[in-house]
Coordinates of C-alpha atoms in Angstrom, one line a residue:
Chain A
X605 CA 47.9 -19.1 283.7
X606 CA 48.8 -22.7 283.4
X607 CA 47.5 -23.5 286.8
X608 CA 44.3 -22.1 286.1
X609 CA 43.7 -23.5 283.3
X610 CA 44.3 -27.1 284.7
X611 CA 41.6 -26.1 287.3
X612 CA 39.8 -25.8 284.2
X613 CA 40.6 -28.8 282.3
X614 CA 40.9 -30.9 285.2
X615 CA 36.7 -30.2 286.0
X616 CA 35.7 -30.8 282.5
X617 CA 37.7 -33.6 281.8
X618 CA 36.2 -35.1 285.1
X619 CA 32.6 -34.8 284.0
X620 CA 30.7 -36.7 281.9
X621 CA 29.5 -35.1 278.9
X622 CA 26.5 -36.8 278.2
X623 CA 25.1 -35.8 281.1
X624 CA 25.0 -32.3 280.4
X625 CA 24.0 -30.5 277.2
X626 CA 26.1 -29.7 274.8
X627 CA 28.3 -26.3 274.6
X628 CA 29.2 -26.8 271.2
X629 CA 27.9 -23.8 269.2
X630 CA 27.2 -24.3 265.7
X631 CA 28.3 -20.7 263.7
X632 CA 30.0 -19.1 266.0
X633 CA 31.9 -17.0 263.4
X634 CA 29.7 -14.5 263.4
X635 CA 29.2 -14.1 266.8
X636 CA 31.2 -10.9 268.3
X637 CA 32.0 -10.6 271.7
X638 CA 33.5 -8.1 274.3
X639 CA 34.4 -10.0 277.4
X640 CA 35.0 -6.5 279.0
X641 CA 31.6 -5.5 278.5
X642 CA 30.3 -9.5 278.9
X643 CA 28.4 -8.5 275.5
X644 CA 27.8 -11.2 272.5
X645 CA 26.4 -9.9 269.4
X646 CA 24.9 -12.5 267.1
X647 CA 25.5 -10.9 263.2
X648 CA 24.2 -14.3 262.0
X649 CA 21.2 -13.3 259.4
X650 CA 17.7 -14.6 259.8
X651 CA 15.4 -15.9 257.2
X652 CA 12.3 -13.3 257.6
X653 CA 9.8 -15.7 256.7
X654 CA 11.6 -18.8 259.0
X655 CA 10.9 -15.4 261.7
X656 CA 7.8 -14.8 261.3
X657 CA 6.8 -18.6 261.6
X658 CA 8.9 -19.2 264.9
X659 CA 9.9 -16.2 266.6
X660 CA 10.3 -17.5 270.0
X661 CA 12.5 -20.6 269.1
X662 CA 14.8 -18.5 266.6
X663 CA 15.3 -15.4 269.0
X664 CA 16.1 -18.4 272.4
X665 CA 18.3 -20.4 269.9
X666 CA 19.9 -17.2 269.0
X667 CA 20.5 -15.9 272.4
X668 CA 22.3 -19.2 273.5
X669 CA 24.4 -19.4 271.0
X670 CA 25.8 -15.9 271.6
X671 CA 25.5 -16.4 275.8
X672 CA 27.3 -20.1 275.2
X673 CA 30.1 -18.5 273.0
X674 CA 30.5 -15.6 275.8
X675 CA 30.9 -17.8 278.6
X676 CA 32.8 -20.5 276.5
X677 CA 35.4 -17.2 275.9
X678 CA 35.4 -16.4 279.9
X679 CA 36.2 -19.8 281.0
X680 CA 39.2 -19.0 278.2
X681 CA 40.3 -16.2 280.5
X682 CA 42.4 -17.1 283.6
X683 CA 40.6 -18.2 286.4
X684 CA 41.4 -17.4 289.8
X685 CA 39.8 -19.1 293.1
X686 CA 39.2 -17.2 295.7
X687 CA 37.7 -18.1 298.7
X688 CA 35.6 -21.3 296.6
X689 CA 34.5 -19.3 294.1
X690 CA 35.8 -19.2 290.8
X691 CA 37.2 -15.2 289.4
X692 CA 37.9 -14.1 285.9
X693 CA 39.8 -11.0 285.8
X694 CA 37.7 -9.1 282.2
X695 CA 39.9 -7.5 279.6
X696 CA 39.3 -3.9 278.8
X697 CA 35.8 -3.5 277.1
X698 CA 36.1 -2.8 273.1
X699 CA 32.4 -1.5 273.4
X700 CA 32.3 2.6 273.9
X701 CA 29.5 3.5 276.1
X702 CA 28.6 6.9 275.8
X703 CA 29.5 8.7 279.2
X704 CA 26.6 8.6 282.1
X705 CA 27.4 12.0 283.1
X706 CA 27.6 15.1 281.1
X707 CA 31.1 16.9 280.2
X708 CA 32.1 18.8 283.0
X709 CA 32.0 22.5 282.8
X710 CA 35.0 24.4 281.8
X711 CA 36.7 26.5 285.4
X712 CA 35.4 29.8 285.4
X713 CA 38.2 32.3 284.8
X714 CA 39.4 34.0 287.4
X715 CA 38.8 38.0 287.8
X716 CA 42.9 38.3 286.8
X717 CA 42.5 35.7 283.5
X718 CA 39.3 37.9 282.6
X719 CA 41.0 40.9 282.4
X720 CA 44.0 39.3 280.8
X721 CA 42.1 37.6 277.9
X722 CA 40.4 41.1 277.2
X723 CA 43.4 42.6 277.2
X724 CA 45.3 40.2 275.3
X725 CA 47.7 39.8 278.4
X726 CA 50.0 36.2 277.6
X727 CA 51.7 34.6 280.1
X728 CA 55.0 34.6 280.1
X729 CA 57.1 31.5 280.8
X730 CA 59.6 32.3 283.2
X731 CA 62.2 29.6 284.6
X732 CA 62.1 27.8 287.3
X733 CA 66.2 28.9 288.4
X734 CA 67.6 32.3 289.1
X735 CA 71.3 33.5 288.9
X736 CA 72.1 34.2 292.7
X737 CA 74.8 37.0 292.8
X738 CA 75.4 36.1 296.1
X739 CA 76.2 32.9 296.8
X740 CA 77.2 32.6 292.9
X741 CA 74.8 29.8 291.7
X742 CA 71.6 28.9 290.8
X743 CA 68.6 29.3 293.2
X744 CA 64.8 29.0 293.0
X745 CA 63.0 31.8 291.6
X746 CA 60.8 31.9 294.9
X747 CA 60.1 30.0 297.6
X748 CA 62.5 28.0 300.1
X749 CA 66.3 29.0 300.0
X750 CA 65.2 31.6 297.2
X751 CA 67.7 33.5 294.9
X752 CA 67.8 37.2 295.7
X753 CA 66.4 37.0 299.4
X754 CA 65.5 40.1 300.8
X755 CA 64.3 38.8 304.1
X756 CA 67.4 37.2 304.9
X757 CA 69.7 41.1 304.8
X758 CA 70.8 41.5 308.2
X759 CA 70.6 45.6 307.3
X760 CA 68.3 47.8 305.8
X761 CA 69.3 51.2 304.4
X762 CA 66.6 53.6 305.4
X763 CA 64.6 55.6 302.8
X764 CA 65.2 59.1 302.2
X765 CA 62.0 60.7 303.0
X766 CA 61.6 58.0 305.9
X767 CA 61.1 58.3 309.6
X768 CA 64.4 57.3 311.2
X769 CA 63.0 55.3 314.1
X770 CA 60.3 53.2 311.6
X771 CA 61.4 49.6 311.6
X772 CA 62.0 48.6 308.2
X773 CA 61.8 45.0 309.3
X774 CA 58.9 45.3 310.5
X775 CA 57.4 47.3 307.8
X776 CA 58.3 44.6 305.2
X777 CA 56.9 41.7 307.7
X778 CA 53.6 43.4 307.9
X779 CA 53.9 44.5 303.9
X780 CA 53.7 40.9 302.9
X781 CA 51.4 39.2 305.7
X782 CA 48.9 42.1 303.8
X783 CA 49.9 41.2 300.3
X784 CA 48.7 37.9 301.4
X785 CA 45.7 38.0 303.1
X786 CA 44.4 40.1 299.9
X787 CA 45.2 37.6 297.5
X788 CA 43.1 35.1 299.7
X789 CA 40.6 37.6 299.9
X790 CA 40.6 37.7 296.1
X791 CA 41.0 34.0 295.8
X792 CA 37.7 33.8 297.8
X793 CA 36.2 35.9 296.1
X794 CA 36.2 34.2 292.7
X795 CA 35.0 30.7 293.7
X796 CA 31.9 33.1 295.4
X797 CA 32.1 34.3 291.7
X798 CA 32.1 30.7 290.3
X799 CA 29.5 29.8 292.0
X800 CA 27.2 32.5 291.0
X801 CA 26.7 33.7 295.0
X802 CA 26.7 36.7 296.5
X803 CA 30.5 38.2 296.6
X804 CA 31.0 39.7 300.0
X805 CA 32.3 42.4 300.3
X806 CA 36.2 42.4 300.7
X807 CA 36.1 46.0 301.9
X808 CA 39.4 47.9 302.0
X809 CA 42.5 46.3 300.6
X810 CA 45.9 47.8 301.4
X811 CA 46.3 50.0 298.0
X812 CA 49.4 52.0 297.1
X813 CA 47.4 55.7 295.6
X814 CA 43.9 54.8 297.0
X815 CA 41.4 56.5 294.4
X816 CA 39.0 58.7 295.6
X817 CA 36.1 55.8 295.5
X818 CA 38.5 53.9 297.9
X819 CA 39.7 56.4 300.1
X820 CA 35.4 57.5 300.3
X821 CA 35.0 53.7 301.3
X822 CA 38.0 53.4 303.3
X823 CA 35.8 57.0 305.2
X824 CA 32.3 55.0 305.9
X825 CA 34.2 52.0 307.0
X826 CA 36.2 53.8 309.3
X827 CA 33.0 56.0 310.7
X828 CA 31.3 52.5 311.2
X829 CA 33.9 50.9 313.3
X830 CA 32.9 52.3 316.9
X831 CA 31.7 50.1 319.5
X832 CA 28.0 52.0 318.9
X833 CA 28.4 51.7 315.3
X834 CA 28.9 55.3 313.9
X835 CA 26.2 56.6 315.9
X836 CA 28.1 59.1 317.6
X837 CA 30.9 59.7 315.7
X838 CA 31.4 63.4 314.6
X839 CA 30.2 64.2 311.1
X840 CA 32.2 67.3 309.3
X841 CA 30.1 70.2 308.4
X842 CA 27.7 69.7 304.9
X843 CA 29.4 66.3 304.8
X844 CA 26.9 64.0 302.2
X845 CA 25.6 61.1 303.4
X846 CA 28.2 58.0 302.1
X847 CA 26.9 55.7 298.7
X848 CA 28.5 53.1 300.6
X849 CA 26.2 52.3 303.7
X850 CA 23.5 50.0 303.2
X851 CA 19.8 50.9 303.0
X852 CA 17.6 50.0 306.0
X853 CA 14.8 48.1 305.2
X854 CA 11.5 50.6 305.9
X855 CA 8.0 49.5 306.5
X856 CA 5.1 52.1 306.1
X857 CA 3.5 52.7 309.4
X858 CA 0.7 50.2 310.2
X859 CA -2.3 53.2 311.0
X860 CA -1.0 55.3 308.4
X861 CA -2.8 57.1 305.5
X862 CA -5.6 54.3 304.3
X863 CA -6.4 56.9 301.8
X864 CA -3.2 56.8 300.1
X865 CA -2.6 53.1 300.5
X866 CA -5.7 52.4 298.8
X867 CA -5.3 54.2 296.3
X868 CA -1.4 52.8 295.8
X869 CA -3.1 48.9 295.6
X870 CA -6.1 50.3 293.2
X871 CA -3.3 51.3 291.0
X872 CA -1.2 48.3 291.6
X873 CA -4.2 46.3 290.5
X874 CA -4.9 48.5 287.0
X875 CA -1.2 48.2 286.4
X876 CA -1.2 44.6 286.9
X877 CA -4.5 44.2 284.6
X878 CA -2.7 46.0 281.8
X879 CA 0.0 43.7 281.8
X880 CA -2.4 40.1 281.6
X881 CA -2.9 39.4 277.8
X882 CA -6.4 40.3 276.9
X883 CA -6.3 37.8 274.2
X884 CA -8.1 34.0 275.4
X885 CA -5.6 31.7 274.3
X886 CA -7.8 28.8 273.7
X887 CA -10.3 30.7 271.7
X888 CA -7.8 32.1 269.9
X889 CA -6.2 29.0 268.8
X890 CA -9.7 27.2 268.4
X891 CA -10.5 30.0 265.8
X892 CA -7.6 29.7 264.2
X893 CA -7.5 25.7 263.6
X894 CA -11.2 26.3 262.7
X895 CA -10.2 28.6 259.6
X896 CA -7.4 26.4 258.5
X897 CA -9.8 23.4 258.1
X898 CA -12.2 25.8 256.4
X899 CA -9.6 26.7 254.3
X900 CA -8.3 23.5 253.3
X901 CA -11.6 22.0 252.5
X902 CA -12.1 24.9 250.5
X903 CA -8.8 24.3 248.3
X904 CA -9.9 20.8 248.2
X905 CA -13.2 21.6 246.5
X906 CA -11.3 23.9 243.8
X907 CA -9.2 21.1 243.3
X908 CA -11.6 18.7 242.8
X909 CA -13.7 21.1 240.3
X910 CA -11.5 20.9 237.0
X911 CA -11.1 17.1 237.8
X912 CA -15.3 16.5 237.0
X913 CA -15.1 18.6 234.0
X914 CA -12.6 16.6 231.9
X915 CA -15.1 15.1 229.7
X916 CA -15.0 16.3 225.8
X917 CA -17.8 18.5 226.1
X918 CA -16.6 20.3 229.0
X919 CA -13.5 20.8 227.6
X920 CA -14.9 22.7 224.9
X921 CA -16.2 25.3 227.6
X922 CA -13.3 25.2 229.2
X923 CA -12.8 29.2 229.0
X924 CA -16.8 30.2 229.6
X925 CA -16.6 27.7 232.7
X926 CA -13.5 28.7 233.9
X927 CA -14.6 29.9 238.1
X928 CA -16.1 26.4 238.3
X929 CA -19.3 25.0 237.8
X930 CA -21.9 28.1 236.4
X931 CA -24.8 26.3 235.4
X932 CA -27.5 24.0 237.6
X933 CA -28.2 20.4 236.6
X934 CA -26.1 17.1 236.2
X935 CA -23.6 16.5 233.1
X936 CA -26.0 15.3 230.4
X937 CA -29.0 18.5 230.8
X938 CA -26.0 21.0 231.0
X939 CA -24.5 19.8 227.6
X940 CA -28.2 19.5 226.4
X941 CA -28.8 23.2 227.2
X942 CA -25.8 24.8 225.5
X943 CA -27.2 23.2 222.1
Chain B
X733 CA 2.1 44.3 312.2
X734 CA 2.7 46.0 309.3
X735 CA 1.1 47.1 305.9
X736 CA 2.1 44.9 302.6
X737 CA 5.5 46.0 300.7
X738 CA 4.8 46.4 297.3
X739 CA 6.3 43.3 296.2
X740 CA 4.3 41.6 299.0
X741 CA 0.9 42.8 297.2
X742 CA 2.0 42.0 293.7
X743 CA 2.2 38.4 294.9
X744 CA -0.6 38.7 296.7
X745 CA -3.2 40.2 294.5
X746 CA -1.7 38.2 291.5
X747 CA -2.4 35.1 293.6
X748 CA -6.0 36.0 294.7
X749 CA -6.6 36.9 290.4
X750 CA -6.7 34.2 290.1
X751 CA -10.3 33.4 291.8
X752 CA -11.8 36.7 291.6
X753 CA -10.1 38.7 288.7
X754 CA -10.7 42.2 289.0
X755 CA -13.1 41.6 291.8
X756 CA -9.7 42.5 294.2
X757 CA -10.8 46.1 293.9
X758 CA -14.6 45.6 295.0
X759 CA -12.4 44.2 298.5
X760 CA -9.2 47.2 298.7
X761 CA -12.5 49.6 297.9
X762 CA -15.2 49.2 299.8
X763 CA -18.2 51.4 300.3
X764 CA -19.3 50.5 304.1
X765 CA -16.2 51.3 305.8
X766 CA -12.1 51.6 305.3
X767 CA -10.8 48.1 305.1
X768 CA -7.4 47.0 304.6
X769 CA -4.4 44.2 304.4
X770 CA -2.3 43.9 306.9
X771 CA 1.1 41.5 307.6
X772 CA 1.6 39.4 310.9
X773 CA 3.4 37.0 311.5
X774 CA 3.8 36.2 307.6
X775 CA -0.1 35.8 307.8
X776 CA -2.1 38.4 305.4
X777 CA -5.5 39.4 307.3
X778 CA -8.4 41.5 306.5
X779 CA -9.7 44.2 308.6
X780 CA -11.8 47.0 308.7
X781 CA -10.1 50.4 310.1
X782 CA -11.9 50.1 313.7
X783 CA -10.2 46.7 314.0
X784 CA -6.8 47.8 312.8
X785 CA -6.9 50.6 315.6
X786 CA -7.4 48.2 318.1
X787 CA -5.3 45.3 317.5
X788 CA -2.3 48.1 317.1
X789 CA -2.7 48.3 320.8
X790 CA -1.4 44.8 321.3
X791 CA 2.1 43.7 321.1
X792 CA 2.9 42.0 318.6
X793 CA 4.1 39.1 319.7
X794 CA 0.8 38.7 322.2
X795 CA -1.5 39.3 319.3
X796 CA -2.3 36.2 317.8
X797 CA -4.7 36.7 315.0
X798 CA -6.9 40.0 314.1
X799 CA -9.7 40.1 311.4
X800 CA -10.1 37.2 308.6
X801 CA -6.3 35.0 307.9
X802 CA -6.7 35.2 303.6
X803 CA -3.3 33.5 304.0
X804 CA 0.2 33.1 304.3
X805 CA 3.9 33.7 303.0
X806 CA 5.9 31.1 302.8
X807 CA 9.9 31.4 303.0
X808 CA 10.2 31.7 299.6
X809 CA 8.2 34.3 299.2
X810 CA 4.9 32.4 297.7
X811 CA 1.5 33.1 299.3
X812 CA -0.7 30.4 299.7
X813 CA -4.6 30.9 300.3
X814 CA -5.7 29.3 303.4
X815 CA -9.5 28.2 303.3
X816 CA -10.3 31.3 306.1
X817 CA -10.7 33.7 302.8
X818 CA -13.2 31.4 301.4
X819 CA -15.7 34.2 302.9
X820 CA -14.2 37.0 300.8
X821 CA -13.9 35.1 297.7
X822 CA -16.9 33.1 297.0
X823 CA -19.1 36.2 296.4
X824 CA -17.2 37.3 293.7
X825 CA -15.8 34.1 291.9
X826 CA -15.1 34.2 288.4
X827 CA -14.8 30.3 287.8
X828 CA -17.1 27.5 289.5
X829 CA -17.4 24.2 290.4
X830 CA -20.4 22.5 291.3
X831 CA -20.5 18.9 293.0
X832 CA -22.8 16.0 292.9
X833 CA -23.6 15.5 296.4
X834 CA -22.2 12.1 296.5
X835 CA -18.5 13.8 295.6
X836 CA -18.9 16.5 298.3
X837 CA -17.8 14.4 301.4
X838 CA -14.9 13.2 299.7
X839 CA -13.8 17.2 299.0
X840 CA -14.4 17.7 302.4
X841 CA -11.9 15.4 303.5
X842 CA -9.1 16.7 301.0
X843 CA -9.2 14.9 298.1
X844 CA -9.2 16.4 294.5
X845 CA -12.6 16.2 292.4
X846 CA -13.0 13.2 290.0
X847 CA -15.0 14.2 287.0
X848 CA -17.6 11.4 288.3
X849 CA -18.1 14.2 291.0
X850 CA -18.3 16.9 289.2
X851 CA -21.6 18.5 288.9
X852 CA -21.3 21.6 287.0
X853 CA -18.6 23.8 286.0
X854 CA -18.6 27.5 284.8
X855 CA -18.0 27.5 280.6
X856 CA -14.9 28.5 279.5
X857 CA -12.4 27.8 282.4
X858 CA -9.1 27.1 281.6
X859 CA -6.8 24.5 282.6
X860 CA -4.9 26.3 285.7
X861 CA -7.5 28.3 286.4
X862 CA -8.6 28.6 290.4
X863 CA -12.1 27.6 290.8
X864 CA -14.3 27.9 293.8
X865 CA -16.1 24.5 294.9
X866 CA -19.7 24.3 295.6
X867 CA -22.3 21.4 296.6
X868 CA -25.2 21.7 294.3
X869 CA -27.2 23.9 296.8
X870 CA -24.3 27.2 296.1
X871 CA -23.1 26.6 299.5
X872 CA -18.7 27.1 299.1
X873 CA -16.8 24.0 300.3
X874 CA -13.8 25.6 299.4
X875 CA -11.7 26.2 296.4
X876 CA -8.9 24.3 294.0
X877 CA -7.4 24.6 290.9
X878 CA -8.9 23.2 287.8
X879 CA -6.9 20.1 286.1
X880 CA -8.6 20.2 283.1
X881 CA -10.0 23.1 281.1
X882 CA -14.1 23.0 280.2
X883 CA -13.4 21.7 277.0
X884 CA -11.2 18.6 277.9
X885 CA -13.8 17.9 280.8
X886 CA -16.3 16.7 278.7
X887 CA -14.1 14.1 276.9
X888 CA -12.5 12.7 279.5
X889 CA -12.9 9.3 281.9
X890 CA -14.5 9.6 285.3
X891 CA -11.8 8.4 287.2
X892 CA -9.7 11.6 286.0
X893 CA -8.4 14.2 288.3
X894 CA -10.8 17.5 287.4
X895 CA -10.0 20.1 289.7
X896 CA -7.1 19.7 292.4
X897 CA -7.8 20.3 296.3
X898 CA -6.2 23.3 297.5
X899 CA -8.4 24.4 300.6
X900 CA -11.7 23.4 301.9
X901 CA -13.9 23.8 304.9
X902 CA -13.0 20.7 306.6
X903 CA -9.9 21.9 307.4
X904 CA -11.9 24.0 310.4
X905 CA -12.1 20.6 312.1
X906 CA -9.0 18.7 310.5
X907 CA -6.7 21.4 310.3
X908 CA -8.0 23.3 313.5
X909 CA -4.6 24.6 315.2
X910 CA -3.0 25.7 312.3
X911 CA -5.6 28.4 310.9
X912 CA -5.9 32.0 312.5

């Protein structure tokens, strides 16, 4: 700090002064600046009329003396050199800009925190160490050297209704390499959700009791998967057709019936007719400005009426006269008349 | 080659209401002869029944064009006119547009009309309206799209934009290996 500002000192004190103009600024109080922002505002007031006179010399005089005081407040700040060239280092701005970019978007929920907030599912904080009855202390609830480890057992009892020779070991490997392939399946499935594209189809996850849709799509899956792509594979007597196979895009032959496709694009054409407003927007719209004006010129006039029969005469006939003017002629053969 | 899907007509006739209104049924129904719309290529052409039983001889990928071109598809689904239908719908155009004879050339080389070229123009056109372009002797150049409706012709400077190029018949020279 003190070295920098005897760079400082130690150039003005070298030059001249009268060389240069001044950088004295005459009301400066009112002058507010944010280095961090390198903006001066100039609060000092104006005379309106002094303005009007000299707009051009009030607004330059104006902006030096809030561009002197800014700089005069930088070369305050501690100055670096590098490389030749004099650096300040600006303080935090004290100016708010309002953000360039709009608020990001909230995450889209996930399929799971859907359901949850419908349901009113909350989670539940669970912590981070489990009791290990094991080794007798406190282990990870999951993950590396985990509390209650099931894949370290060097034996697994075999399940009553089990086959003997099954390996168990294997059976729990393969168990949770599924598990987790389906919840990356699932995980891809919600950014496609979150970004509003088309979720592919994760086709058959490993279920515990398969429902009857899943088991009938776990079916037209499995009569797909030939090397010929179902075309042979045996179908069982009145068996329906599955909802799950995509449609096949189908053209109408090209020499078909003419007939009938005329007719099907005469139709098209009607329908399409029906649906086109009838109604000529800019005629519509022409006609209606046209009776507004007619309108209000014709309020004005009934306005204007009771205003030219305010003398004392006409006041007297007030109540004959009362739907406007009746009789023909100017003001003095009308009150003549009535005599 | 194959006939039009319904969505593929909707777009289609919807696109050429635009020039000819209900005039689309005077072309699907014709009185001398079976004619019809048919897809190659993304290209929409316009043959009579003797031609379609011909060029369904050829495989497709040999046949190149067959009948009038009225237009295209693009990827996205749009159909764009190309200036081949001009045929089919100057006869029946609802809206016109007339050139001064010193505007024509310009048109011809794909610029959009100025109203200091424009010669006459059918009452009541809307802004957005398609418009068939003619040279003062009702021969079709082509068509566009009017910029300005009839009303805001008059009052406007003749430097402004009246009716925007879409498709005229220079583009037989200038535009030669692209049209079928």
């Amino acid at each position: 700090m003190a070295a920098t500002q005897s760079v400082v000192d130690s150039i003005l004190s070298t030059t001249d002064d009268s060389k240069f103009k001044t950088i004295q600024v005459d009301s400066a109080e009112l002058i507010e600046l944010d280095e961090g922002n390198l903006l001066a505002v100039n609060e000092n007031k104006v005379d309106t009329k002094e303005f009007r006179k000299r707009t051009e010399e009030i607004l330059l005089s104006s902006t030096r003396d809030a561009t002197q005081c800014l700089f005069n407040s930088l070369w305050q700040l501690p100055v670096e050199q590098v490389e030749g060239a004099y650096v300040v280092k600006l303080p935090e701005p004290k100016t708010w800009l309002p953000r360039e970019k709009p608020v990001p978007k909230k995450k889209p929920l996930t399929k799971w925190q859907e359901y949850a907030k419908s349901k009113g599912i909350l989670n539940k904080k669970k912590s981070r160490m489990v009791w290990d009855e094991l080794s007798q202390e406190y282990k990870p609830r999951w993950g590396y050297k985990r509390a209650n480890d099931d894949t370290q057992e060097w034996a697994i009892e075999v399940p009553d209704n089990a086959d003997p020779m099954e390996d168990q070991f294997a059976k729990r490997k393969n168990a949770k390499k599924e598990r987790v392939a389906k919840n990356e399946l699932q995980r891809l499935r919600n950014i496609a959700r979150s970004q509003k594209s088309k979720v592919p189809g994760v086709g058959l996850t490993p279920t515990e009791k398969p429902s009857k849709d899943q088991l009938s799509k776990a079916l037209a899956v499995a009569h797909k998967s030939t090397a010929s792509i179902g075309k042979f594979t045996d179908r069982l007597p009145k068996e329906k057709p599955s909802r799950f196979t995509g449609k096949k895009r189908k053209f109408e032959p090209s020499i078909g019936n003419l007939k009938s496709e005329k007719e099907k694009q005469l139709n098209l054409i009607e329908t399409n007719a029906k649906k086109l407003p009838k109604i000529d927007m800019a005629k519509a719209t022409n006609r209606a400005l046209r009776q507004e004006e007619q309108t209000a010129s014709r309020e004005k006039q009934s306005r204007k009426t009771p205003k030219k029969a305010k003398g004392k005469k006409a006041l007297g006939l007030g109540k004959k006269a009362s739907g406007g003017r009746t009789g023909g002629g100017n003001k003095k053969t009308r009150g003549k008349r009535k005599r | 080659m194959r006939p039009l899907t319904t969505e593929e007509t909707s777009t289609f006739f919807d696109k050429l209401s635009k020039y000819i209104g209900e005039n689309i049924k005077l072309l699907v129904d014709r009185q001398d002869g079976a004619y019809c719309f048919r897809l190659h290529k993304d290209r929409v052409y316009y043959l009579s029944e003797d031609q379609l039983k011909i060029g369904s001889s050829a495989a497709g990928e040999c046949l190149l064009s067959i009948g009038s071109c009225f237009g295209k598809f693009t990827k996205s689904g749009k159909f764009h006119l190309h200036v081949t239908a001009l045929d089919y719908l100057a006869p029946y155009a609802k809206h016109k547009v007339w050139l001064k004879s010193s505007a024509e050339q310009q048109f011809l080389y794909g610029h959009h009309v100025m109203k200091s070229g424009l010669g006459r123009i059918t009452e009541s056109t809307e802004q957005y309206q398609g418009v068939i372009v003619y040279n003062m002797n009702d021969l079709p150049l082509g068509f566009g799209v009017a910029a300005k409706s009839t009303l805001n012709c008059r009052n406007c400077d003749p430097m402004t934009i009246v009716v925007f190029h879409q498709a005229d018949t220079g583009e037989y020279i200038r535009n030669e290996d692209a049209l079928t």
